[in-house]
Short mmCIF file of C-alpha atoms and ligand atoms in Angstrom, two decimals:
data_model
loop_
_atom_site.label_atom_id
_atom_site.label_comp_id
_atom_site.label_asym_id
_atom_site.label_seq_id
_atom_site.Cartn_x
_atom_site.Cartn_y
_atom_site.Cartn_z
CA UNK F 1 128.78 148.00 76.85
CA UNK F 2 128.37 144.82 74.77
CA UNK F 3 125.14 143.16 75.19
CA UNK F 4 124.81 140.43 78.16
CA UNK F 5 123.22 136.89 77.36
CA UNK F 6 119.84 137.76 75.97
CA UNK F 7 118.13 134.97 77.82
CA UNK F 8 118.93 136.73 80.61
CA UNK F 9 118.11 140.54 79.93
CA UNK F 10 114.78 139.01 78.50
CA UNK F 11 113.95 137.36 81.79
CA UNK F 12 111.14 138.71 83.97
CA UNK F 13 111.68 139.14 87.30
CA UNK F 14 109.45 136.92 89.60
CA UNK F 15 105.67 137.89 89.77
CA UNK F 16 105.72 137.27 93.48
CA UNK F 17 108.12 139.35 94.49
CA UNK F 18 106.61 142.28 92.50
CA UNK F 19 104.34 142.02 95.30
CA UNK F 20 105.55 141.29 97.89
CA UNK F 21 108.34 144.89 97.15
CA UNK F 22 105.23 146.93 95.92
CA UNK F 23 103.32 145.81 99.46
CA UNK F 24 106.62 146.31 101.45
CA UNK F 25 106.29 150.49 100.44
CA UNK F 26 102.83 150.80 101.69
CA UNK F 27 101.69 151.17 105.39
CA UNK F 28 99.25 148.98 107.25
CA UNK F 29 99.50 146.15 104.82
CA UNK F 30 98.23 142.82 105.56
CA UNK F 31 101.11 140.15 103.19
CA UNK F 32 99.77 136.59 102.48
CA UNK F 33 102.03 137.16 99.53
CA UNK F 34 105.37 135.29 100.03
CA UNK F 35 105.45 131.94 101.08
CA UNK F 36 107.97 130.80 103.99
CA UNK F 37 107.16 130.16 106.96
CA UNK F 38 106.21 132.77 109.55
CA UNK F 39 107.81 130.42 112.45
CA UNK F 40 111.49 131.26 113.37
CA UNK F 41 113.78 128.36 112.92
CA UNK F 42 113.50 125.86 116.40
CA UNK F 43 116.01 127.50 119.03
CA UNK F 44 117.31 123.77 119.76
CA UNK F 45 117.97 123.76 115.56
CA UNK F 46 119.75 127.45 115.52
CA UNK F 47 121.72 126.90 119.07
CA UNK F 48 123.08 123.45 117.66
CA UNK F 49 124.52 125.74 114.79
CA UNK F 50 125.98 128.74 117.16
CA UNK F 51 127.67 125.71 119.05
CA UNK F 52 129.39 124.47 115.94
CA UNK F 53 130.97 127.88 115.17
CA UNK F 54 132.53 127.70 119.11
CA UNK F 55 133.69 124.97 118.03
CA UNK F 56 135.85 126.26 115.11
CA UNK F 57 133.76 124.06 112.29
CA UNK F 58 134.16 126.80 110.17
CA UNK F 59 135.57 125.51 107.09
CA UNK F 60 134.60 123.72 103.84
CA UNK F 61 133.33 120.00 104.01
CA UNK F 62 132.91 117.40 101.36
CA UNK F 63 131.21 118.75 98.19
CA UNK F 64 128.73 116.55 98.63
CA UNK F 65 128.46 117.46 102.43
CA UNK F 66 129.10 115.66 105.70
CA UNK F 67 128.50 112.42 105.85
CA UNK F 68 126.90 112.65 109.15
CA UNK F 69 124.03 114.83 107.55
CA UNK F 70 123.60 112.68 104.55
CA UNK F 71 123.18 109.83 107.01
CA UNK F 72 120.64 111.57 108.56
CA UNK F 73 118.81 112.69 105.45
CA UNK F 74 118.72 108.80 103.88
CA UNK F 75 117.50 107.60 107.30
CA UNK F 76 114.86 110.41 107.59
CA UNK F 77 113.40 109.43 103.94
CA UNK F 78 113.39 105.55 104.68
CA UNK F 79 111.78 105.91 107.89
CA UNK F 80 109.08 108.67 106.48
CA UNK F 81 108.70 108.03 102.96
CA UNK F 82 109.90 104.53 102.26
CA UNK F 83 112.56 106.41 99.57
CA UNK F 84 115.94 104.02 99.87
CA UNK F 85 119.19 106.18 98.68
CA UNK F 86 122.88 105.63 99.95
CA UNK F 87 124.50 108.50 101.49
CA UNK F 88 127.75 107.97 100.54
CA UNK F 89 126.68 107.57 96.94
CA UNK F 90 123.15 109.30 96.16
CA UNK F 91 123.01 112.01 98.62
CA UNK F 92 124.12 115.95 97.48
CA UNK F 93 123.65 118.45 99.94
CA UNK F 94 123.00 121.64 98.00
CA UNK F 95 122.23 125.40 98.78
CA UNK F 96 118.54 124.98 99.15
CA UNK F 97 116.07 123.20 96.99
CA UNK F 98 116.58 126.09 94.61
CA UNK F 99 120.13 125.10 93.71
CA UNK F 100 119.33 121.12 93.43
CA UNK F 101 116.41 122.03 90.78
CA UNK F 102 119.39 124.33 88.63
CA UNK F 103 122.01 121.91 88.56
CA UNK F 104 119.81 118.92 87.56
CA UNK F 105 118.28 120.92 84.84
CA UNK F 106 122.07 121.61 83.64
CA UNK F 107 123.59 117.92 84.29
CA UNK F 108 120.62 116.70 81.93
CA UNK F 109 119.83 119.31 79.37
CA UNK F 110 121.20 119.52 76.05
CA UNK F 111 120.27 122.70 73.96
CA UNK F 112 117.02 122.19 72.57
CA UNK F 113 115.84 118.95 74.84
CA UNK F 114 112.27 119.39 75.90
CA UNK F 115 111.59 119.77 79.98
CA UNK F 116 107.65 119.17 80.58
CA UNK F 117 106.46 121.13 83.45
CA UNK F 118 102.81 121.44 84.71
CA UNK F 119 101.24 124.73 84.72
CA UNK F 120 100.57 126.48 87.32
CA UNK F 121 103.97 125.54 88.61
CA UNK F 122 106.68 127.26 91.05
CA UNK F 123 108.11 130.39 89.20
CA UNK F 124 111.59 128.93 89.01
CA UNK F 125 111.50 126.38 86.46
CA UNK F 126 110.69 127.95 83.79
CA UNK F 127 114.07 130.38 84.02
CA UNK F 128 115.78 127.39 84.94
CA UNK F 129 115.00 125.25 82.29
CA UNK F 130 115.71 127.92 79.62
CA UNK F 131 118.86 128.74 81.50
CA UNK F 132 120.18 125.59 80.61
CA UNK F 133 119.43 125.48 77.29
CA UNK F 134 115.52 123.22 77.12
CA UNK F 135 112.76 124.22 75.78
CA UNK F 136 109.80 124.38 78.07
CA UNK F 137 106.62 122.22 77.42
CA UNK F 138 103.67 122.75 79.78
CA UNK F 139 100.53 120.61 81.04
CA UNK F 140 97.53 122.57 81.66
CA UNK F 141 96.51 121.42 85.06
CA UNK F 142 92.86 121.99 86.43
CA UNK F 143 90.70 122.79 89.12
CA UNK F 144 88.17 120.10 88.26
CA UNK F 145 90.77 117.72 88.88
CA UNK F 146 92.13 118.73 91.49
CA UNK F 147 95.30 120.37 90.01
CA UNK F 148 96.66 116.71 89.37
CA UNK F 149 98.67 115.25 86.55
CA UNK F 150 96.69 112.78 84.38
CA UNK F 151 98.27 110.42 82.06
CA UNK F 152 96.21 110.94 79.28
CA UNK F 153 97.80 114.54 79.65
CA UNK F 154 101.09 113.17 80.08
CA UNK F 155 101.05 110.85 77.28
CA UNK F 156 100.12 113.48 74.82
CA UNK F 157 102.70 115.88 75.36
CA UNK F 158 105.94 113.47 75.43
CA UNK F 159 108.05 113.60 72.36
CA UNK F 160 111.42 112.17 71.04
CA UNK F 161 112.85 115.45 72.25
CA UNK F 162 111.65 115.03 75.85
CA UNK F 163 114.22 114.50 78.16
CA UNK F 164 112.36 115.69 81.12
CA UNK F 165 109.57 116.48 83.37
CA UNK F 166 109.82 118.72 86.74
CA UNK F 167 106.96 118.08 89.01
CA UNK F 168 106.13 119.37 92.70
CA UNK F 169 103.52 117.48 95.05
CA UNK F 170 102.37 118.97 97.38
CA UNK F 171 102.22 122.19 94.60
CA UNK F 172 103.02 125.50 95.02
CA UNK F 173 100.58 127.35 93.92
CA UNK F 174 97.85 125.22 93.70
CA UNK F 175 98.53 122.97 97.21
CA UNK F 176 97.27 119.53 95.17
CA UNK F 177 99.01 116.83 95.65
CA UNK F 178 99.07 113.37 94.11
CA UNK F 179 98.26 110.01 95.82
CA UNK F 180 99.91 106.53 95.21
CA UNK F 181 97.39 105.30 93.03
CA UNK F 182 97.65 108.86 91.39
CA UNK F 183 100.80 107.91 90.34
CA UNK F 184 100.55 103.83 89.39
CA UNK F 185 98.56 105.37 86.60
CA UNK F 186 101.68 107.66 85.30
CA UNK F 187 105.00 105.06 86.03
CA UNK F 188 104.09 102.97 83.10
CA UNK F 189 104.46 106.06 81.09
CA UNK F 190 106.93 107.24 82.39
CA UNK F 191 109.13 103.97 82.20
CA UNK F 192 108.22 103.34 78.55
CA UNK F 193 109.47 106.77 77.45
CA UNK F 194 112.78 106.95 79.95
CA UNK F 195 112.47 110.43 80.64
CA UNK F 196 114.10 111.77 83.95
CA UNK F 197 111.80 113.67 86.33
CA UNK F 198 112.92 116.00 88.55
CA UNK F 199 110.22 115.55 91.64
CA UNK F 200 110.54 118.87 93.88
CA UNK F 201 108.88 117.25 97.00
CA UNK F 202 109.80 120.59 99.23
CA UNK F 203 106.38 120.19 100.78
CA UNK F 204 106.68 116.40 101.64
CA UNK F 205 106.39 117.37 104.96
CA UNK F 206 103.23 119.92 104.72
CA UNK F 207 100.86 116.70 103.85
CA UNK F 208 97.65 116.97 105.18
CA UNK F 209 94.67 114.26 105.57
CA UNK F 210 96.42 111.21 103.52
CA UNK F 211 100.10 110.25 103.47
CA UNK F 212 102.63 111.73 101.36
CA UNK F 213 103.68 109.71 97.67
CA UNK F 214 106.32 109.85 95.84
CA UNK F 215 107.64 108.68 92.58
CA UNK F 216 111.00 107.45 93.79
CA UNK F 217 109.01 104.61 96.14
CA UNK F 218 108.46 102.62 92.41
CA UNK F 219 111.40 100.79 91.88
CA UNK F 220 110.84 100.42 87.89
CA UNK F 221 111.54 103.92 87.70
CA UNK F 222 113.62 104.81 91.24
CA UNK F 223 116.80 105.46 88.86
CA UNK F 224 115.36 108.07 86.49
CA UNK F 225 113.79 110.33 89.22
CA UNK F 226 115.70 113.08 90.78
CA UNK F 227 114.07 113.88 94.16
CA UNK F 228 114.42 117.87 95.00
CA UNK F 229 114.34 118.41 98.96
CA UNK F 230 115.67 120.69 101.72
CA UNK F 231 115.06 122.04 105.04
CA UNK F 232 113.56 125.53 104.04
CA UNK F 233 109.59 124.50 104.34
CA UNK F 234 109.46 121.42 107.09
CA UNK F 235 111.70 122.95 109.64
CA UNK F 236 111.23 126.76 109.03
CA UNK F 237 114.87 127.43 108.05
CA UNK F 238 114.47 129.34 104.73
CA UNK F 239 117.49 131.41 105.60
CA UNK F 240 119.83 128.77 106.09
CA UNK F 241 119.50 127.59 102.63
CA UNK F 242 120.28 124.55 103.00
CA UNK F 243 118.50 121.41 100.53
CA UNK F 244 119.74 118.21 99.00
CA UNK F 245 119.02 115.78 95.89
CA UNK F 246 118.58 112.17 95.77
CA UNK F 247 119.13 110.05 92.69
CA UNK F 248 120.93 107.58 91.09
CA UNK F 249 125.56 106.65 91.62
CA UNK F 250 125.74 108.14 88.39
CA UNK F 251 123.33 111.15 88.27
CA UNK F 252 124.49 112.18 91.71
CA UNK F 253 128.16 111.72 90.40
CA UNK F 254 127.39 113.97 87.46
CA UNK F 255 125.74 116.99 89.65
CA UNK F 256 128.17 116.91 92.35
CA UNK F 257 130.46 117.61 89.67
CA UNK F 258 128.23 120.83 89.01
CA UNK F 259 128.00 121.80 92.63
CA UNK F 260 131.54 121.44 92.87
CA UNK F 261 132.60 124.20 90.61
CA UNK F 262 129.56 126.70 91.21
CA UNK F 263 129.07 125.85 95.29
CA UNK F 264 132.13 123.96 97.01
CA UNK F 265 130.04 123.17 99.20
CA UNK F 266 126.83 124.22 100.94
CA UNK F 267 127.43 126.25 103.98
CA UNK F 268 128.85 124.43 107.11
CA UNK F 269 126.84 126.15 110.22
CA UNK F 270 124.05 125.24 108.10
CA UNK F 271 124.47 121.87 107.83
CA UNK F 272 125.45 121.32 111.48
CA UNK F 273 121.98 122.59 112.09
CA UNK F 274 120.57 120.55 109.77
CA UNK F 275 121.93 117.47 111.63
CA UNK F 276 120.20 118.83 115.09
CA UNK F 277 116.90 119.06 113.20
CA UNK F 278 116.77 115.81 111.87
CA UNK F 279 117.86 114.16 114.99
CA UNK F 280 115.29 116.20 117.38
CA UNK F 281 113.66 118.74 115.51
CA UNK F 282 110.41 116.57 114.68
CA UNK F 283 108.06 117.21 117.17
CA UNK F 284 108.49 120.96 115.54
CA UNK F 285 107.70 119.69 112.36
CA UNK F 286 104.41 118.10 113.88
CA UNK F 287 103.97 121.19 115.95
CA UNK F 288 103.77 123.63 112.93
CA UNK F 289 101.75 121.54 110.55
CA UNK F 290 98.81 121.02 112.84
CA UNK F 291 98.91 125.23 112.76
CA UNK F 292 99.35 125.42 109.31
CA UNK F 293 96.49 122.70 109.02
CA UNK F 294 94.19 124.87 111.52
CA UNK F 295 94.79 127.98 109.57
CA UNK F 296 94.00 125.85 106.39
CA UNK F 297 90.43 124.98 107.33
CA UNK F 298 89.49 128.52 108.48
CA UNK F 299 90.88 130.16 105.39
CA UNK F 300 88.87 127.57 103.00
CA UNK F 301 85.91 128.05 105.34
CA UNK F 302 86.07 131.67 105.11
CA UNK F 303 87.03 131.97 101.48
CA UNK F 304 84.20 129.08 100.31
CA UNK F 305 81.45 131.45 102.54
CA UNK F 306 82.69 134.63 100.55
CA UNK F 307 81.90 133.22 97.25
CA UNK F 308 85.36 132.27 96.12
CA UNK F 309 85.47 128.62 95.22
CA UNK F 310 88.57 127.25 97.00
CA UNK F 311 89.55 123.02 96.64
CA UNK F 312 90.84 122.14 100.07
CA UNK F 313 94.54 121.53 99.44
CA UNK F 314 95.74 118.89 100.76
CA UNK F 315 99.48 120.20 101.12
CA UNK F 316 101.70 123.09 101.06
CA UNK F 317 101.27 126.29 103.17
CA UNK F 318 98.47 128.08 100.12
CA UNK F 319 94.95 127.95 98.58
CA UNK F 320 94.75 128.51 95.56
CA UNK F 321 90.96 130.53 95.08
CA UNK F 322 88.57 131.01 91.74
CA UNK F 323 88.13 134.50 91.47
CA UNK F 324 86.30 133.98 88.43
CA UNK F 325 82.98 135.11 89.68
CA UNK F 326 84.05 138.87 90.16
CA UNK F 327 84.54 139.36 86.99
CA UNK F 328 88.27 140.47 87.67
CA UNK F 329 91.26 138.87 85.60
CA UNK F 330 93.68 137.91 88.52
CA UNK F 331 95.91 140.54 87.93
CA UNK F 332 93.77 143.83 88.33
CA UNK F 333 92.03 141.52 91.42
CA UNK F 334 95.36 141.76 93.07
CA UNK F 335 96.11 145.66 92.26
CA UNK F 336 92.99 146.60 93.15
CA UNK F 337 92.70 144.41 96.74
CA UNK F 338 96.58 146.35 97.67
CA UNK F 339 95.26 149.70 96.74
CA UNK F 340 91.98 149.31 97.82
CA UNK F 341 92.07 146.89 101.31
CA UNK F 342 96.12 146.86 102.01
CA UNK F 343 95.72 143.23 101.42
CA UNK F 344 98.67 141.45 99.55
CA UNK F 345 98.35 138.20 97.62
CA UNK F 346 99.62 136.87 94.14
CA UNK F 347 97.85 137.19 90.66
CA UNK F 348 97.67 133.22 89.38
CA UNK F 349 99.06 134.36 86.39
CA UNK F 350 102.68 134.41 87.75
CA UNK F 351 102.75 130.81 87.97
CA UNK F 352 101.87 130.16 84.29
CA UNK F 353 98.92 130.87 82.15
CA UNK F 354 96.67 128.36 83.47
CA UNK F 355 96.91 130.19 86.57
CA UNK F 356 94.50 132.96 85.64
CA UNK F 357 91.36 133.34 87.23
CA UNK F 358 92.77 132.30 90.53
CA UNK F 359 95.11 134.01 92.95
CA UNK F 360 97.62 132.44 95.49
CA UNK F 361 96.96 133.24 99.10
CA UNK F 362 99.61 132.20 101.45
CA UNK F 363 98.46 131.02 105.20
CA UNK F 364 102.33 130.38 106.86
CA UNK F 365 100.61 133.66 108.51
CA UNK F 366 99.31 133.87 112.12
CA UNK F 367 95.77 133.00 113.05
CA UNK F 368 94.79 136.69 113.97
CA UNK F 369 96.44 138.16 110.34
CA UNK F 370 94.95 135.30 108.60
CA UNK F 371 91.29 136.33 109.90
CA UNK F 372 91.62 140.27 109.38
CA UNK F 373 93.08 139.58 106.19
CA UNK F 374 89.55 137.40 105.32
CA UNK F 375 87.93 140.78 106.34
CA UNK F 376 89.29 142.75 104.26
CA UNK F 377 88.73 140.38 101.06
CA UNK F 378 84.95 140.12 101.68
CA UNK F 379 85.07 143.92 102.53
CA UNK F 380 86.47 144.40 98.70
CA UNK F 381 84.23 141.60 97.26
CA UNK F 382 80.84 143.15 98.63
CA UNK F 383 81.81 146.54 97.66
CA UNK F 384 81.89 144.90 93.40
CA UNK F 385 78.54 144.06 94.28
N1 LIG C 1 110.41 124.55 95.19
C1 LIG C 1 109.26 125.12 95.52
C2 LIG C 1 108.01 124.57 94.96
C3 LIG C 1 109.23 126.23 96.37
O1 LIG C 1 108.06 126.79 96.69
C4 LIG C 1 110.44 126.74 96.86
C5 LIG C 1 110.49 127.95 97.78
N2 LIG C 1 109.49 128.88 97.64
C6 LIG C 1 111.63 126.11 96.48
C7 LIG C 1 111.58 125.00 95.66
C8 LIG C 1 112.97 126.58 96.93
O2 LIG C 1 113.19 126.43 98.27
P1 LIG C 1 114.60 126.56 98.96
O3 LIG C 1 115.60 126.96 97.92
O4 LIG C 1 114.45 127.55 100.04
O5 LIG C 1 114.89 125.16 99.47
#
């Protein structure tokens, strides 16, 4: 066989779902490994969907998607987020956040253009960005600062060759997030040197305590941010896959191209469904983030008591825990908590190297798992003594 691209043979497969496979074999295994919701998709949402297929709207729609949706989706983000995009023009539905993060990375890369991302980050980019032919560039983000991006940081790591920067608030792993005045400090910067960012705001919805910010609500800047979204988190519909990207006439021109040859179009039941849960599937929305916000405090409670320095995130569905103090590098701290407690979680260090010393626990995990599972850690941390 002749060899296959090497970028690809060389890639490692995802360090969460090593876990998450690895717990899966074992019996009596408590997973706050993988993070989607444990909530089934609203039966209002789902029924909406089942009702299209009766209805024979079973065939391709406009690359982009229907125009119905994207009227929905432009009208959801100026009522919630103050983000002002024409659906007709800057709307492109896409198979789940996922696919919107690929085909920006490959509508704005050229080989060798430098992508900034913030480490820890979500353990897609990094295969995405080299996929398309940029070189990665990482910001060491930190616990004393609450896992935001500072523009000192920022200013120091922009070149001529950066084209880029991929950023997610509310952050998986580390559940920070980044405030308005968080990010007056960073427009300037990132006005003066034109880059594009790529804001992966999949979490918008899981805000907790202050409102949710956003990039793409400066207008200096509105036309080089590329705002990464989808239904997967808010509304509990991971298996739908179903997300979209808002930018700029142009930008959105260029990637629709892109979808149009890899996608056609994202799927059609999924999009009618879609429609039903932006028109009435709120409340839901509401409904599940006051849980996941319950389950928050008890798990930072619980983990804070054990010894485990947590931050309170203030978004997302994880905490993001020092386990510095025992001594363990995150890795063998996850190994040993499987073998030894049937508890699964993931080592920090899949999410970049300025993720060790931590691990990610996931709460989208009912109240009652959620408590044994704190059990069973401070069982294993006693017993290092
Ligand atoms: N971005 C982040 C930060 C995520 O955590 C995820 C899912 N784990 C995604 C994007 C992709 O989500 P989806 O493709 O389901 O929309």
């Amino acid at each position: 066989m002749k060899p296959i691209s090497n970028k690809v043979a060389n890639m490692k497969p995802s360090g969460i779902r090593k876990f998450f496979d690895l717990a899966s074999t074992m019996k009596g295994v408590i997973s706050l490994g993988v993070g989607e919701p444990d909530f089934d998709t609203p039966w209002h949402i789902s029924d909406y969907a089942i009702n299209s297929l009766y209805n024979g709207k079973t065939h391709y729609t406009a690359n982009r998607g229907l125009l119905e949706l994207r009227k929905e989706i432009t009208k959801f983000h100026k009522e919630r987020y103050n983000q002002i995009y024409d659906p007709e023009t800057e709307v492109l539905v896409t198979v789940g956040g996922s696919e919107g993060i690929d085909i920006a990375m490959r509508t704005i890369l050229e080989p060798g253009d430098e992508v900034i991302v913030l480490d820890p980050n979500y353990v897609a980019y990094a295969p995405t960005i080299e996929l398309a032919g940029g070189v990665m560039k990482s910001i060491t983000l930190t616990e004393e600062n609450e896992f935001k991006l500072l523009p000192e940081d920022l200013k120091a790591v922009i070149t001529d060759k950066t084209k880029a920067m991929i950023i997610n608030f509310p952050s998986n792993p580390t559940g920070g997030v980044m405030t308005k005045e968080d990010y007056e400090k960073i427009v300037p910067i990132i006005k003066e040197s034109d880059i594009y960012v790529v804001s992966d705001e999949i979490y918008a919805e899981l805000s907790f305590d202050q409102e949710f910010a956003s990039l793409a609500q400066f207008p200096e800047i509105r036309d080089q941010i590329i705002v990464v979204n989808g239904f997967s988190k808010a509304f509990a519909m991971t298996g739908w896959r179903l997300g979209y990207i808002l930018s700029n006439k142009y930008l959105s021109r260029m990637m629709t191209k892109v979808h149009q040859y890899v996608i056609m179009s994202a799927p059609t039941m999924a999009q009618h469904a879609a429609i039903e849960a932006l028109k009435n599937g709120y409340d839901d929305v509401v409904r599940m983030r006051k849980d996941y916000e319950n389950r928050r405090n008890l798990l930072v409670k619980r983990l804070n008591r054990m010894g485990l320095k947590t931050n309170m995130p203030h978004g997302t569905f994880y905490v993001f825990p020092n386990i510095t103090p025992t001594g363990l590098d995150s890795e063998t701290f996850c190994n040993r908590l499987l073998e030894e407690e049937k508890v699964a979680c993931v080592p920090g260090n899949a999410f970049g190297d300025s993720g060790e010393g931590f691990i990610r626990i996931s709460y989208a995990y009912s109240i009652d798992h959620i408590i044994e599972a704190c059990n069973r850690i401070e069982h294993f941390i006693s017993n290092l003594g």
